[in-house]
C-alpha cells in the first residue's frame, strides 16, 4: 500500500533551495528524492510504501555562478 508522507524541515535564511535525500537504511546510500527550488519551502510530500522505514536528509543550497554549493 502506498500513502503520502510529509517531510518537514526548517527554512534556512539566504538559501536558494533544498535537496532532499532518502534511504531505506540509516547508514545506507541516500538518493536524491527531490530538488526544491523554493527557498521558503518547509515541507515536501512524497509517496511511501506501507511497513517500510525511510531515512531523510535535507541539504540547503545556494547557486553561485550556476553551480549549487
C-alpha positions as MATLAB code, in Angstrom:
seq = 'XXXXXXXXXXXXXXXXXXXXXXXXXXXXXXXXXXXXXXXXXXXXXXXXXXXXXXXXXXXXXXXXXXXXX';
ca = [
       0.000    0.000    0.000;
       1.267    3.463   -0.868;
       0.375    6.587    1.065;
       1.523   10.240    1.227;
       4.130   11.256    3.788;
       5.197   14.803    4.588;
       8.851   15.541    5.305;
       9.147   18.695    7.442;
      12.263   20.854    7.762;
      13.248   24.330    8.910;
      13.879   27.023    6.340;
      17.402   28.406    6.011;
      17.760   32.149    5.540;
      19.512   33.124    2.327;
      19.417   29.717    0.674;
      18.286   29.110   -2.893;
      16.504   25.845   -2.162;
      16.928   22.358   -0.773;
      17.964   18.902   -1.912;
      16.010   16.106   -0.198;
      17.654   12.689    0.061;
      16.091    9.374    1.124;
      17.396    5.943    2.095;
      15.838    2.742    3.435;
      18.737    2.302    5.887;
      20.257    4.935    8.158;
      23.841    4.232    7.109;
      22.971    3.248    3.525;
      23.225    5.129    0.278;
      20.982    8.191    0.124;
      19.462    9.014   -3.242;
      18.211   12.405   -4.347;
      14.452   12.382   -3.919;
      13.690   15.965   -4.909;
      15.316   19.317   -5.651;
      13.150   22.032   -4.101;
      13.945   25.416   -5.625;
      11.518   27.373   -3.487;
      13.657   28.780   -0.645;
      10.615   29.409    1.554;
       9.561   25.741    1.468;
       9.470   23.883    4.780;
       7.980   20.572    3.697;
       7.786   18.053    0.890;
       5.053   15.458    0.344;
       6.098   12.173   -1.216;
       4.666    8.672   -1.542;
       5.958    5.868    0.678;
       5.342    2.129    0.951;
       3.473    0.806    3.966;
       5.699   -1.017    6.504;
       8.919    0.457    5.070;
      11.142    2.691    7.183;
      12.779    5.608    5.399;
      15.540    7.980    6.466;
      15.767   11.507    5.126;
      18.444   14.186    4.850;
      17.781   17.736    3.702;
      20.575   19.968    2.420;
      20.147   23.691    1.839;
      21.993   25.185   -1.128;
      22.776   28.450   -2.836;
      23.655   28.793   -6.507;
      26.955   30.524   -7.320;
      27.809   31.058  -10.992;
      25.276   28.394  -11.961;
      26.634   25.780   -9.528;
      24.826   24.559   -6.381;
      27.029   24.922   -3.314;
];
